Structures are given as structure tokens and as C-alpha cells.
Amino acid sequence: MWYVIQTVTGKELELVHTIRKGVIREKQRQEHCFVLYQECFRRRNGELKKGVELLFPSYVFVETDHPEEFFAELKKIPKAAYFLGMDEGFWGIYEEEEVFLRRLMEDTCKDKSDSGETKERGFGLSYLIRPSLVWVDKEGQIQKAQGVLSFYMDRIVKQRLRKRSVVIEIPFCGRMRRIRLGIRLKEDG
């Protein structure tokens, strides 16, 4: 089953490294721990520039069959306890949410390891999600999409073609959330 750990924004990869070193490696477990990044576009001086940003700031994802043991071990690591904060934000995600995450992870960039994690650009503890290719009509409305967005066309609540992003609304982490996903047009290459 999959779980989410909420941590301090900006410390996600540090927590993943701490978990892999202190819980997974030492206990020789088969658990999987990661964060999600996405490629995005920014306009600078009228030109689109590709960048990278966290898809879920302050969230670290863990796949484990032993959540109670995992969390107990996690709390024993002083560095990890700092990341968890006062609320001890560790909770399971629903099957529909796991399906969404798996769809995102299927759409990662090339040069993946056997586990699907990206090797390039220092993303060894994370996944880099690529923007979905979209086709628009004459009025500028998205008509078709490839990638993860193709599953959530009916969930689009906002589209910003110029900024190459859409916002979808889906249940995630126990409530309805708006998640911004990157898109690209055919002319973007």
C-alpha cells in the first residue's frame, strides 16, 4: 500500500535520502520511497523556457506493506523526526489516488532505472513527470491529450495554453485538490 509523509517544504529529497539510508537499507526492506517532480514551462522575455518543479511540495511517497513498523522505525531516526514535525503527517492513500500516481509515473522522462526512477539531472530519488501533449481546436480549447492528462480530460477546471499548464480537480490525500499539470503543444517539440 502507498502512504504519504508530509514534511517541511524544500526538505523532501533530504527526507527520502534519510529514509532510504536509515529505514530501508538498514532493515533490508523492499519499500519504495520517492518524490515527484514535473517538467514545466516558464515564459521569459516572450520565450518558453523548460524548467523543473515539485509536483507535490512537502510530500514524500512511500510504498510499504508494513506501515506501522515503517513509521516506528522512521520516528527513531532523529533527522527524520525533525522532518515529520508536530503533526506526524503520515497517512495512507486511496486506491484511486494510487492509480493517479502510477499514471503519472508511467509518463516519466527517458533514461529510467529498472524501478522507473529517473537517473538524469540528479533525480535519483524521484520521478520527473513529462508534460502531456495536447491538441486544441480553433477556439483554443483542449480537445485531445496524450499521457496522464488523457485520463483526466473531464477534470480540467482551468487551462492556460500560454503558460503550458492545466489544473485538474481530483480527490487526493483525502480531499478534493487542484493539481497543476504541465502540457505541451505539437509546435513545442
Short mmCIF file of C-alpha atoms in Angstrom, two decimals:
data_model
loop_
_atom_site.label_atom_id
_atom_site.label_comp_id
_atom_site.label_asym_id
_atom_site.label_seq_id
_atom_site.Cartn_x
_atom_site.Cartn_y
_atom_site.Cartn_z
CA MET A 1 0.00 0.00 0.00
CA TRP A 2 1.07 3.57 -0.60
CA TYR A 3 1.47 6.28 2.03
CA VAL A 4 2.21 9.98 2.13
CA ILE A 5 4.58 11.67 4.53
CA GLN A 6 4.14 15.40 4.89
CA THR A 7 7.36 17.21 5.64
CA VAL A 8 8.97 20.63 5.53
CA THR A 9 8.79 22.19 2.06
CA GLY A 10 12.22 22.08 0.43
CA LYS A 11 13.40 19.11 2.51
CA GLU A 12 11.64 16.37 0.56
CA LEU A 13 14.74 14.82 -1.07
CA GLU A 14 16.66 15.03 2.18
CA LEU A 15 13.89 13.06 3.90
CA VAL A 16 13.87 10.48 1.09
CA HIS A 17 17.63 10.06 1.44
CA THR A 18 17.32 9.72 5.23
CA ILE A 19 14.56 7.12 4.89
CA ARG A 20 16.48 5.10 2.31
CA LYS A 21 19.63 5.16 4.39
CA GLY A 22 18.07 4.68 7.83
CA VAL A 23 14.98 2.56 7.35
CA ILE A 24 15.01 0.80 4.01
CA ARG A 25 18.71 -0.06 3.61
CA GLU A 26 19.42 -0.94 7.26
CA LYS A 27 16.33 -3.14 7.58
CA GLN A 28 16.85 -4.56 4.08
CA ARG A 29 13.23 -3.90 3.18
CA GLN A 30 11.62 -3.82 -0.21
CA GLU A 31 9.93 -0.48 0.41
CA HIS A 32 10.00 2.30 -2.14
CA CYS A 33 10.29 5.99 -1.24
CA PHE A 34 10.23 8.94 -3.67
CA VAL A 35 9.08 12.46 -4.58
CA LEU A 36 7.53 13.67 -7.82
CA TYR A 37 8.86 16.49 -9.98
CA GLN A 38 7.41 17.75 -13.23
CA GLU A 39 8.82 19.47 -16.25
CA CYS A 40 7.16 22.82 -16.71
CA PHE A 41 7.42 25.82 -18.97
CA ARG A 42 8.01 29.42 -17.94
CA ARG A 43 7.91 32.46 -20.17
CA ARG A 44 11.00 34.66 -20.07
CA ASN A 45 11.25 37.58 -22.44
CA GLY A 46 8.44 36.10 -24.51
CA GLU A 47 10.18 32.73 -24.92
CA LEU A 48 9.17 29.43 -23.37
CA LYS A 49 11.88 28.00 -21.13
CA LYS A 50 11.73 24.48 -19.76
CA GLY A 51 12.13 24.09 -16.01
CA VAL A 52 11.51 21.62 -13.20
CA GLU A 53 9.34 21.97 -10.09
CA LEU A 54 7.98 19.76 -7.35
CA LEU A 55 4.57 18.40 -8.27
CA PHE A 56 3.58 17.96 -4.62
CA PRO A 57 5.65 20.27 -2.42
CA SER A 58 6.20 18.92 1.12
CA TYR A 59 5.00 15.38 0.22
CA VAL A 60 7.12 12.23 0.16
CA PHE A 61 5.54 9.00 -1.05
CA VAL A 62 6.27 5.55 0.39
CA GLU A 63 5.18 2.12 -0.76
CA THR A 64 5.24 -0.41 2.09
CA ASP A 65 3.39 -3.49 3.28
CA HIS A 66 4.37 -2.78 6.90
CA PRO A 67 3.26 0.81 7.65
CA GLU A 68 3.27 0.54 11.45
CA GLU A 69 6.79 -0.90 11.53
CA PHE A 70 7.96 1.60 8.94
CA PHE A 71 6.61 4.59 10.83
CA ALA A 72 8.01 3.31 14.14
CA GLU A 73 11.46 2.97 12.55
CA LEU A 74 11.11 6.36 10.92
CA LYS A 75 10.38 8.03 14.26
CA LYS A 76 13.58 6.52 15.74
CA ILE A 77 15.76 8.42 13.28
CA PRO A 78 16.42 11.87 14.80
CA LYS A 79 16.82 13.56 11.44
CA ALA A 80 13.58 12.06 10.13
CA ALA A 81 11.66 13.00 13.28
CA TYR A 82 12.56 16.63 12.57
CA PHE A 83 11.06 16.38 9.10
CA LEU A 84 7.79 14.95 10.36
CA GLY A 85 7.10 17.92 12.60
CA MET A 86 4.46 18.10 15.29
CA ASP A 87 1.57 16.59 13.32
CA GLU A 88 3.42 13.40 12.39
CA GLY A 89 1.87 13.62 8.93
CA PHE A 90 1.86 10.01 7.72
CA TRP A 91 -1.26 8.61 6.12
CA GLY A 92 -2.41 6.07 3.55
CA ILE A 93 -3.74 6.99 0.15
CA TYR A 94 -6.81 5.54 -1.51
CA GLU A 95 -6.72 3.19 -4.49
CA GLU A 96 -7.94 5.90 -6.89
CA GLU A 97 -5.10 8.16 -5.71
CA GLU A 98 -2.56 5.39 -6.19
CA VAL A 99 -3.87 4.87 -9.75
CA PHE A 100 -3.34 8.60 -10.41
CA LEU A 101 0.24 8.42 -9.09
CA ARG A 102 1.03 5.30 -11.13
CA ARG A 103 -0.29 7.00 -14.27
CA LEU A 104 1.93 10.00 -13.55
CA MET A 105 4.93 7.76 -13.01
CA GLU A 106 4.32 5.91 -16.29
CA ASP A 107 4.79 9.24 -18.04
CA THR A 108 8.28 9.94 -16.71
CA CYS A 109 11.22 11.03 -18.81
CA LYS A 110 13.59 8.64 -20.55
CA ASP A 111 16.75 7.04 -19.16
CA LYS A 112 14.96 5.37 -16.29
CA SER A 113 16.42 2.76 -14.00
CA ASP A 114 14.74 -0.64 -13.69
CA SER A 115 12.50 0.76 -10.93
CA GLY A 116 11.37 3.62 -13.20
CA GLU A 117 13.21 6.32 -11.32
CA THR A 118 14.97 8.94 -13.35
CA LYS A 119 18.75 8.93 -13.44
CA GLU A 120 19.32 12.26 -15.12
CA ARG A 121 19.64 15.71 -13.57
CA GLY A 122 20.13 14.40 -10.04
CA PHE A 123 16.65 12.89 -9.79
CA GLY A 124 17.83 9.53 -8.46
CA LEU A 125 15.34 9.62 -5.56
CA SER A 126 12.40 10.88 -7.55
CA TYR A 127 10.37 10.78 -10.73
CA LEU A 128 10.32 13.52 -13.35
CA ILE A 129 6.88 13.79 -14.96
CA ARG A 130 6.76 14.98 -18.56
CA PRO A 131 4.12 17.43 -19.82
CA SER A 132 1.17 15.85 -21.65
CA LEU A 133 0.93 16.52 -25.37
CA VAL A 134 -2.39 18.24 -26.18
CA TRP A 135 -4.30 19.24 -29.31
CA VAL A 136 -6.51 22.32 -29.31
CA ASP A 137 -9.37 23.48 -31.53
CA LYS A 138 -9.70 26.86 -33.30
CA GLU A 139 -11.08 28.44 -30.10
CA GLY A 140 -8.04 27.29 -28.11
CA GLN A 141 -9.86 24.58 -26.14
CA ILE A 142 -8.09 21.29 -25.46
CA GLN A 143 -9.76 18.53 -27.47
CA LYS A 144 -7.38 15.62 -27.02
CA ALA A 145 -4.38 14.73 -24.89
CA GLN A 146 -1.71 12.08 -24.57
CA GLY A 147 -0.12 11.00 -21.34
CA VAL A 148 -1.66 11.23 -17.91
CA LEU A 149 -3.95 14.10 -18.88
CA SER A 150 -5.82 11.84 -21.31
CA PHE A 151 -7.37 10.10 -18.27
CA TYR A 152 -8.48 13.37 -16.67
CA MET A 153 -9.84 15.48 -19.54
CA ASP A 154 -13.21 15.77 -17.79
CA ARG A 155 -11.45 17.00 -14.62
CA ILE A 156 -9.83 20.09 -16.18
CA VAL A 157 -11.03 23.19 -14.34
CA LYS A 158 -8.55 25.66 -15.83
CA GLN A 159 -6.31 25.72 -18.87
CA ARG A 160 -3.53 28.15 -19.61
CA LEU A 161 -2.15 27.39 -23.04
CA ARG A 162 0.23 30.33 -22.98
CA LYS A 163 1.73 29.08 -19.71
CA ARG A 164 1.51 25.46 -20.90
CA SER A 165 -0.45 24.18 -17.92
CA VAL A 166 -3.84 22.88 -16.88
CA VAL A 167 -5.39 22.49 -13.47
CA ILE A 168 -7.34 19.33 -12.74
CA GLU A 169 -9.51 18.72 -9.72
CA ILE A 170 -9.35 15.23 -8.26
CA PRO A 171 -9.66 13.57 -4.86
CA PHE A 172 -6.16 13.36 -3.40
CA CYS A 173 -4.92 12.81 0.15
CA GLY A 174 -8.44 12.61 1.48
CA ARG A 175 -9.98 15.70 -0.09
CA MET A 176 -10.64 17.38 -3.44
CA ARG A 177 -7.48 19.10 -4.63
CA ARG A 178 -6.50 21.17 -7.60
CA ILE A 179 -3.31 19.91 -9.21
CA ARG A 180 -1.44 21.82 -11.90
CA LEU A 181 -0.02 19.64 -14.66
CA GLY A 182 2.26 20.67 -17.49
CA ILE A 183 1.14 20.45 -21.10
CA ARG A 184 2.88 20.89 -24.41
CA LEU A 185 1.69 21.62 -27.90
CA LYS A 186 3.00 19.92 -31.02
CA GLU A 187 4.95 23.04 -32.00
CA ASP A 188 6.84 22.91 -28.70
CA GLY A 189 8.71 19.87 -29.94
#
